[in-house]
Tab-separated table of N, CA and C in Angstrom:
chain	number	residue	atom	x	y	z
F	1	UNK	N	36.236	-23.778	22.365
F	1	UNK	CA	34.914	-23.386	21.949
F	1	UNK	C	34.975	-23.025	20.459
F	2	UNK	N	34.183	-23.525	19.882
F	2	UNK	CA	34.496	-23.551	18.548
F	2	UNK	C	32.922	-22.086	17.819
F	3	UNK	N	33.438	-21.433	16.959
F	3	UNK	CA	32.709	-20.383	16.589
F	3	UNK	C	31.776	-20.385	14.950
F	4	UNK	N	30.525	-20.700	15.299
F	4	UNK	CA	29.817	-20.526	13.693
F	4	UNK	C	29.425	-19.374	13.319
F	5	UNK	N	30.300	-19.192	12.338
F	5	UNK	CA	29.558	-18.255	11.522
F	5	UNK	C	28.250	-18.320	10.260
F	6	UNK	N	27.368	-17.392	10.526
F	6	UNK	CA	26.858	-17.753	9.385
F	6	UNK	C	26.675	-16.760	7.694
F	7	UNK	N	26.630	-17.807	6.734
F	7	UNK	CA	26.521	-16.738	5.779
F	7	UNK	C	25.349	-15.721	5.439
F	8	UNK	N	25.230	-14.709	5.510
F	8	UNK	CA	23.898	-14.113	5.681
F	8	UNK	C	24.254	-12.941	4.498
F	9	UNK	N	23.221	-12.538	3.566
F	9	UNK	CA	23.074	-11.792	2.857
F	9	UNK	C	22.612	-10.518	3.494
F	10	UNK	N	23.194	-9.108	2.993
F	10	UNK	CA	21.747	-8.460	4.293
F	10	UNK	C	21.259	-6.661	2.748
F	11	UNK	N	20.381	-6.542	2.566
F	11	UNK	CA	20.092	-5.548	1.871
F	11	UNK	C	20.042	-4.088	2.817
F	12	UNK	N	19.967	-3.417	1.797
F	12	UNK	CA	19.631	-1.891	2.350
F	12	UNK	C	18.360	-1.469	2.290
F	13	UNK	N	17.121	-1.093	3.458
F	13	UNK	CA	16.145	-0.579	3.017
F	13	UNK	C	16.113	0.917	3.092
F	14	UNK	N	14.597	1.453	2.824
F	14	UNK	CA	15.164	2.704	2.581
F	14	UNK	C	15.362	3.807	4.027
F	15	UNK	N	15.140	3.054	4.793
F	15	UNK	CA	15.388	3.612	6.614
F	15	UNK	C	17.077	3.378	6.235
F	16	UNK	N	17.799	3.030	5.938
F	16	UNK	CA	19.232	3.203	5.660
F	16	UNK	C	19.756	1.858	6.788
F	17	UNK	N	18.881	1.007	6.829
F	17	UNK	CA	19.391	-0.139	8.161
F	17	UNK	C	19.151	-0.914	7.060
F	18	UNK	N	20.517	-2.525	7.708
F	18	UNK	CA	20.741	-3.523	6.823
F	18	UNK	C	19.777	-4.379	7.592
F	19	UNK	N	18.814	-5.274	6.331
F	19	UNK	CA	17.724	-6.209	6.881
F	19	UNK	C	18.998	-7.723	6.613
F	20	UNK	N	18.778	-8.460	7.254
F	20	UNK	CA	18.863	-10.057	6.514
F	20	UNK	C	17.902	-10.639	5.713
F	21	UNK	N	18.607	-11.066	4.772
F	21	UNK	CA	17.824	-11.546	3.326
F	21	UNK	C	17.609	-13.272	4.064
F	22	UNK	N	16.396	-13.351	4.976
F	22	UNK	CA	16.383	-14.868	5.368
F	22	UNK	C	15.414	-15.788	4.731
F	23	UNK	N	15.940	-17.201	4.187
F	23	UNK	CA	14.540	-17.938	3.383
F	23	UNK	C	14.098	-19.198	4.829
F	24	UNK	N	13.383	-19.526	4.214
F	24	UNK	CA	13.021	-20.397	5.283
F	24	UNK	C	13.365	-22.031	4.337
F	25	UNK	N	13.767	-21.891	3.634
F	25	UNK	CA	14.174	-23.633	3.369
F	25	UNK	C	15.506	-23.467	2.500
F	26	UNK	N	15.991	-24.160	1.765
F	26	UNK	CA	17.051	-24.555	1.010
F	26	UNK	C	17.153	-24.007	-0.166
F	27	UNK	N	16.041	-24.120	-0.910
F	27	UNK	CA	16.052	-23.869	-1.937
F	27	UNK	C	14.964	-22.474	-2.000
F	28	UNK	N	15.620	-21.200	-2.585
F	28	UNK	CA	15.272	-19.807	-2.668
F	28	UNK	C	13.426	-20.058	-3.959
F	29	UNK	N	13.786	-20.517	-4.799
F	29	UNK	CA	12.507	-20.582	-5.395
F	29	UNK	C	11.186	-21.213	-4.711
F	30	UNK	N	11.468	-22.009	-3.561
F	30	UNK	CA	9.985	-22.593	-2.626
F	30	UNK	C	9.666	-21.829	-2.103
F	31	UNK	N	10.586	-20.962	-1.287
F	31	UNK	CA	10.396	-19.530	-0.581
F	31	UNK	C	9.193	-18.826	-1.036
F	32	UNK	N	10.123	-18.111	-2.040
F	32	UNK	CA	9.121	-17.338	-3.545
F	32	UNK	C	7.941	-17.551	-3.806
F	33	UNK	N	8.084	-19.124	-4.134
F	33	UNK	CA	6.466	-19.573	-4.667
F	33	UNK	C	5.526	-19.120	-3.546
F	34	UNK	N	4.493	-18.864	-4.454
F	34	UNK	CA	3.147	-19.024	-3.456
F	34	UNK	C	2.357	-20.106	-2.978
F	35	UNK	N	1.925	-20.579	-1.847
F	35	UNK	CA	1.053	-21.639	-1.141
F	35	UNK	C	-0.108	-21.283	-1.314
F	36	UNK	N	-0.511	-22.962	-1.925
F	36	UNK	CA	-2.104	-22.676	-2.183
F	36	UNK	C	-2.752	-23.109	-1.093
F	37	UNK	N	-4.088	-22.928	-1.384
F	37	UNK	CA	-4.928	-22.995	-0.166
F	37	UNK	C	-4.518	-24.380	0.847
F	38	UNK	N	-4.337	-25.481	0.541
F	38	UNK	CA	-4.344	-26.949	1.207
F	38	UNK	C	-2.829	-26.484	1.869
F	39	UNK	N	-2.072	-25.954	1.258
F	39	UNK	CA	-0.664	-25.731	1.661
F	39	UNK	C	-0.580	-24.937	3.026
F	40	UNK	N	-1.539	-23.928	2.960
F	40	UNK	CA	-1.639	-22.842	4.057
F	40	UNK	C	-2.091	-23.576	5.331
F	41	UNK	N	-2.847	-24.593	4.802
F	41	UNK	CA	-4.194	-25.260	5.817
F	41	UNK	C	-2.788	-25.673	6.712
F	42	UNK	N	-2.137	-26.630	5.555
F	42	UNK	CA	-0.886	-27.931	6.309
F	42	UNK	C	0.038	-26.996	7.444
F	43	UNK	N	0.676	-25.682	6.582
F	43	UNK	CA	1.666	-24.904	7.470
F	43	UNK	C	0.705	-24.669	8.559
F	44	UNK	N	-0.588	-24.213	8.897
F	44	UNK	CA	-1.152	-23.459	9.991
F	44	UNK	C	-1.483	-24.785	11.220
F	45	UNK	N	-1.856	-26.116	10.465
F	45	UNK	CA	-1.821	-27.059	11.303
F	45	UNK	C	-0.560	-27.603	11.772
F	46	UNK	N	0.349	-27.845	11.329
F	46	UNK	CA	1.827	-27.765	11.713
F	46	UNK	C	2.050	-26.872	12.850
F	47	UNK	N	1.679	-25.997	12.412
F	47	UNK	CA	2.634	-24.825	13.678
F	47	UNK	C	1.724	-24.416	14.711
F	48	UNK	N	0.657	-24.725	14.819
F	48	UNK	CA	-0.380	-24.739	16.213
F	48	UNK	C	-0.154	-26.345	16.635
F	49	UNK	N	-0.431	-27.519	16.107
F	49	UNK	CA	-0.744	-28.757	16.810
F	49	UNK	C	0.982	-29.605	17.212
F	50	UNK	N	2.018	-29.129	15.912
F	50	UNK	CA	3.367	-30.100	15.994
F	50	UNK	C	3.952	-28.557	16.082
F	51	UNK	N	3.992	-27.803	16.922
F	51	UNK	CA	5.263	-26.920	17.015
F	51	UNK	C	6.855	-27.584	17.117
F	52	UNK	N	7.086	-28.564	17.339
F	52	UNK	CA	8.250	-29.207	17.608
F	52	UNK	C	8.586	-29.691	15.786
F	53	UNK	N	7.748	-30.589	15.201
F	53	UNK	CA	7.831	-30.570	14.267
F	53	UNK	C	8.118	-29.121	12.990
F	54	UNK	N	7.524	-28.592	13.467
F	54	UNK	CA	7.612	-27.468	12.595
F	54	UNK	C	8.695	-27.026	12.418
F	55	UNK	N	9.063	-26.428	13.860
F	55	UNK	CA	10.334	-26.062	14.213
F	55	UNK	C	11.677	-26.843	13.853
F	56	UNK	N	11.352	-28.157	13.629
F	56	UNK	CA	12.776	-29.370	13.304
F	56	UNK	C	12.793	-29.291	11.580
F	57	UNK	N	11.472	-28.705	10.969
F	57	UNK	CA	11.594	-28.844	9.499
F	57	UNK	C	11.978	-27.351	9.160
F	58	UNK	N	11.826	-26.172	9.803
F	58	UNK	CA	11.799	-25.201	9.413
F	58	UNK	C	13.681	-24.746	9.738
F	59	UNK	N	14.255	-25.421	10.813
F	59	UNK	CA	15.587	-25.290	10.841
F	59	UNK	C	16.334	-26.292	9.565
F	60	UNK	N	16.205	-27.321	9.230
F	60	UNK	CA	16.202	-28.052	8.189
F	60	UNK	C	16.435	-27.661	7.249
F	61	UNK	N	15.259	-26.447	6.574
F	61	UNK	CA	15.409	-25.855	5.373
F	61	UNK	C	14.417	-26.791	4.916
F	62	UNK	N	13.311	-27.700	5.052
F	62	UNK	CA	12.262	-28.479	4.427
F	62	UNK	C	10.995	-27.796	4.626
F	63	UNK	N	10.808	-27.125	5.457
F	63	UNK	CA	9.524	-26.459	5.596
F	63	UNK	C	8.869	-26.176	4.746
F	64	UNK	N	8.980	-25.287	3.979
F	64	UNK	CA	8.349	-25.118	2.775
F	64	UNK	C	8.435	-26.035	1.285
F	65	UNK	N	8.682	-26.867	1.353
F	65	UNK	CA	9.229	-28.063	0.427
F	65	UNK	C	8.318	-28.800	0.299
F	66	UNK	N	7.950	-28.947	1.882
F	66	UNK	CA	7.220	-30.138	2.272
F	66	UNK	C	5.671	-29.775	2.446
F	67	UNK	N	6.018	-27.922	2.904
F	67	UNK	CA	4.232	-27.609	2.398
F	67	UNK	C	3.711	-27.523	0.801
F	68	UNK	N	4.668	-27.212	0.024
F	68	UNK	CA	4.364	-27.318	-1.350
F	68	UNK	C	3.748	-28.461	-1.710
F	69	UNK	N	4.376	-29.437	-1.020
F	69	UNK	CA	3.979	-31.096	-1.194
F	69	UNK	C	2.420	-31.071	-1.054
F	70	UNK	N	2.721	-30.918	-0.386
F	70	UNK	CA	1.378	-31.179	0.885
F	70	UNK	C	0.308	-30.582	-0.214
F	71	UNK	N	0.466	-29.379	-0.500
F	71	UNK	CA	-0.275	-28.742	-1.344
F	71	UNK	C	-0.709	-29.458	-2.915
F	72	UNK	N	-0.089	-29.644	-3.661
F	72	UNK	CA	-0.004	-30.232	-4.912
F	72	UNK	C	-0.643	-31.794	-4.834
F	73	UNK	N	-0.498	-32.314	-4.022
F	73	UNK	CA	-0.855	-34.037	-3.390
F	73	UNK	C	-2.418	-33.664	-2.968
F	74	UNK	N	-2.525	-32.242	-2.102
F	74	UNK	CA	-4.479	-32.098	-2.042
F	74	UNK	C	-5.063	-31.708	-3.270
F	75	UNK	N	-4.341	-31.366	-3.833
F	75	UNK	CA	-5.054	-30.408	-5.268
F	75	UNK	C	-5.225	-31.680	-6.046
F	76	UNK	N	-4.575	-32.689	-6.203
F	76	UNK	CA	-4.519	-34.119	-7.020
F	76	UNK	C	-5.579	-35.086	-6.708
F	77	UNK	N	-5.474	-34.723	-5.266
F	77	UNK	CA	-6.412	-35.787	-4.464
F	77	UNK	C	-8.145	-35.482	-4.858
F	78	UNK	N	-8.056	-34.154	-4.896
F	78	UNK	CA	-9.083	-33.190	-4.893
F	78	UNK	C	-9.669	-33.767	-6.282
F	79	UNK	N	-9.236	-33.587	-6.821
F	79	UNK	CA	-10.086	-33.479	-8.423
F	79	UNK	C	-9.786	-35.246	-8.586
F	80	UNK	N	-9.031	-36.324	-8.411
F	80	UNK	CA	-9.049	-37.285	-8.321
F	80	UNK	C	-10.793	-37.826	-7.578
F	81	UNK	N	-10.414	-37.660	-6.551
F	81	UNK	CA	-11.984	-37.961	-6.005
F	81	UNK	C	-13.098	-37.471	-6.093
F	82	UNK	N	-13.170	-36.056	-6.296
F	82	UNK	CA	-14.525	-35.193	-7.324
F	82	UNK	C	-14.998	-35.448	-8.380
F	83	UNK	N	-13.835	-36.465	-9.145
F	83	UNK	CA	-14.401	-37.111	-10.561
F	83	UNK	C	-14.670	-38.490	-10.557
F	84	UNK	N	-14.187	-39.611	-8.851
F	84	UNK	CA	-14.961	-40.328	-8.616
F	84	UNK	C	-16.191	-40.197	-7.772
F	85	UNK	N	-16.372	-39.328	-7.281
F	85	UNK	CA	-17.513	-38.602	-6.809
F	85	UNK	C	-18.903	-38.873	-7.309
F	86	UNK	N	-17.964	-37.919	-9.265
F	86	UNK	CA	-19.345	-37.615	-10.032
F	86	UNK	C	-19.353	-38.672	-10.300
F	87	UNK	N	-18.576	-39.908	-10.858
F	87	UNK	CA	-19.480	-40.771	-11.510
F	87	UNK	C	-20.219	-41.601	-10.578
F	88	UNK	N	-19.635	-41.545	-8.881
F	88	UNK	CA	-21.360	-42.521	-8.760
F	88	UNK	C	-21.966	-41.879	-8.293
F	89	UNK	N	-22.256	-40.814	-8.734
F	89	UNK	CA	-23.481	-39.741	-8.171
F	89	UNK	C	-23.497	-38.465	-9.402
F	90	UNK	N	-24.151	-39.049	-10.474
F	90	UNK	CA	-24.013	-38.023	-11.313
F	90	UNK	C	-24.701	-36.984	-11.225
F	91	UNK	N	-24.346	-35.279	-12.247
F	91	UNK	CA	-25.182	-34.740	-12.187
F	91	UNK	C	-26.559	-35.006	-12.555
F	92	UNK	N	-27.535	-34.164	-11.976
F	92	UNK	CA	-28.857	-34.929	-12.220
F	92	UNK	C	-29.495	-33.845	-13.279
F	93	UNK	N	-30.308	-34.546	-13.974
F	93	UNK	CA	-30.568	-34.073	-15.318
F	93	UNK	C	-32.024	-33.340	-14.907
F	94	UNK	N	-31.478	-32.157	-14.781
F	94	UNK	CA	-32.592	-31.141	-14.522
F	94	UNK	C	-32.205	-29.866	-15.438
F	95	UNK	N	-32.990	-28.895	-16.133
F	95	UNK	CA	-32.686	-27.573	-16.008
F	95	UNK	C	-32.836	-26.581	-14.591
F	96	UNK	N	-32.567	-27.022	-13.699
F	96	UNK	CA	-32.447	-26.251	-12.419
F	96	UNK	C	-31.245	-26.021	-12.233
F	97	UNK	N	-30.630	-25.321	-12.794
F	97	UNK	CA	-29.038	-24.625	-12.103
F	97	UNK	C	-28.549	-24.817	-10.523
F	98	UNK	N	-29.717	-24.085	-10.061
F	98	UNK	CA	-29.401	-24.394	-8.355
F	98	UNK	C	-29.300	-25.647	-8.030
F	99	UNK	N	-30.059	-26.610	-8.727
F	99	UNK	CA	-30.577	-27.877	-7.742
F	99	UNK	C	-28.845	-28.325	-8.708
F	100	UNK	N	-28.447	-28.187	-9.616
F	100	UNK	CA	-26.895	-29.171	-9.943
F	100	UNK	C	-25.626	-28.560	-8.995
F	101	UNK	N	-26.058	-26.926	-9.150
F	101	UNK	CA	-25.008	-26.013	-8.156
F	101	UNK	C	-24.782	-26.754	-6.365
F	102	UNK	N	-25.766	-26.818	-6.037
F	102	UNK	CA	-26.353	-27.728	-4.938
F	102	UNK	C	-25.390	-29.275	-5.030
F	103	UNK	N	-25.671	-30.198	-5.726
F	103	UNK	CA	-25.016	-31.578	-5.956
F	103	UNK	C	-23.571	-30.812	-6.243
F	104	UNK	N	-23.038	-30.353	-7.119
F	104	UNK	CA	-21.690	-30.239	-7.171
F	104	UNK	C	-20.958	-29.677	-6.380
F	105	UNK	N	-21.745	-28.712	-5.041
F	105	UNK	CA	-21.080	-28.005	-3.910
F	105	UNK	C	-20.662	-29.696	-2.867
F	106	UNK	N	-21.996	-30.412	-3.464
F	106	UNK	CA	-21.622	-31.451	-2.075
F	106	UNK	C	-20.942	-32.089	-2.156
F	107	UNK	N	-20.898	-32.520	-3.696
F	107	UNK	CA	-19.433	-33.581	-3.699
F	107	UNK	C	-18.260	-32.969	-3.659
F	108	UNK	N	-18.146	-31.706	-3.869
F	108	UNK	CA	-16.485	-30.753	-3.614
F	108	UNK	C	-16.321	-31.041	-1.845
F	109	UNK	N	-17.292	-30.847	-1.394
F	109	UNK	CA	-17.301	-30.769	-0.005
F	109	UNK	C	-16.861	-32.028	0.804
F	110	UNK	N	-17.716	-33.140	-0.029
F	110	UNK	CA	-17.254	-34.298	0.432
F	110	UNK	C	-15.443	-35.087	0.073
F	111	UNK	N	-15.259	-34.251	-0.991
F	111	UNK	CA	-14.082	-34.799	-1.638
F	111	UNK	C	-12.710	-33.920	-0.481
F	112	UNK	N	-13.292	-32.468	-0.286
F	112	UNK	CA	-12.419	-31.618	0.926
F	112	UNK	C	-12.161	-32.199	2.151
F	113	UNK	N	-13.595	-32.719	2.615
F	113	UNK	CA	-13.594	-33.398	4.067
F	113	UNK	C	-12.212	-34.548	3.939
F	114	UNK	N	-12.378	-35.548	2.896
F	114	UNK	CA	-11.318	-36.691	2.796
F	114	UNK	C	-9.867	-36.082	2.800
F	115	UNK	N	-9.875	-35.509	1.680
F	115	UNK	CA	-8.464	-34.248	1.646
F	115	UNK	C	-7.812	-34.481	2.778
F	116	UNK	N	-8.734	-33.090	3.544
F	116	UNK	CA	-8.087	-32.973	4.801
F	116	UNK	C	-7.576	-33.904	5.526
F	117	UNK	N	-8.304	-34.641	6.060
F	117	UNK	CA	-8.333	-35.876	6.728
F	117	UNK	C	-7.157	-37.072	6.404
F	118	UNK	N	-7.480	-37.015	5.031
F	118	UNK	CA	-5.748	-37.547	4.780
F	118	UNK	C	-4.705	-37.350	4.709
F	119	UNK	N	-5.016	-35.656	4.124
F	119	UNK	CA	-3.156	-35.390	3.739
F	119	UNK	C	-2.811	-33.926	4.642
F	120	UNK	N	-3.940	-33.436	4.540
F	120	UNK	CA	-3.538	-32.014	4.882
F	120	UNK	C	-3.307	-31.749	6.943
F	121	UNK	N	-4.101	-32.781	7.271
F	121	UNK	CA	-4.357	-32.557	8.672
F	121	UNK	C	-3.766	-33.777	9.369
F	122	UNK	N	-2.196	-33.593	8.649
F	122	UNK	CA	-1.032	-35.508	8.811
F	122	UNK	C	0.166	-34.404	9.045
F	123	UNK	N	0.785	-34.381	10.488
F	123	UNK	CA	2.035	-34.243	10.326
F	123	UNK	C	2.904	-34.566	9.438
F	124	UNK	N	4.071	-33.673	8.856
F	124	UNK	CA	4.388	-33.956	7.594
F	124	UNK	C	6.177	-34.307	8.664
């Protein structure tokens, strides 16, 4: 029977008990970073609909790698298609604030719906 050990860091808090210093991927700076909104969407759909998946990337050390991805690829997608959006549906030349506030909520909205649908709500 063969025995793994693992390497584990462990700190002192101030209850005087040692925590383990655990990351969830490979690399300590993805950890760290913060997930933006599309990123959160991907991890929360991951781990309710592909628990198996999740679980095979999160032992891996890709988990968070791959939500960063996920994240940065909607944010691209996002303003990629909001600016083909506007041009075939430009703003409309009114002084009505609301009535442009109005058109530019819909094409964000419409450009989110695709988002999702493509990248964010795709097993990774």
């Amino acid at each position: 029977m063969t025995e793994i050990k693992a390497n584990l860091n462990y700190s002192e808090q101030t209850d005087g008990l040692l925590y383990p210093q655990l990351q969830i991927s490979n690399q300590a700076e993805a950890d760290q970073q913060p997930l933006g909104k599309y990123g959160r969407m991907a991890l929360n759909y991951l781990r309710n609909h592909h628990p198996q998946r999740f679980m095979s990337l999160k032992m891996q050390g890709n988990l968070m790698e791959k939500m960063h991805q996920a994240d940065q690829e909607a944010n691209e997608k996002m303003n990629q298609l909001t600016e083909q959006l506007l041009r075939l549906r430009p703003m409309p030349q009114t002084e009505d604030i609301l009535e442009r506030t109005r058109h530019l909520n819909q094409i964000k909205s419409t450009a989110e719906e695709l988002v999702l649908n493509d990248i964010v709500l795709k097993p990774r």
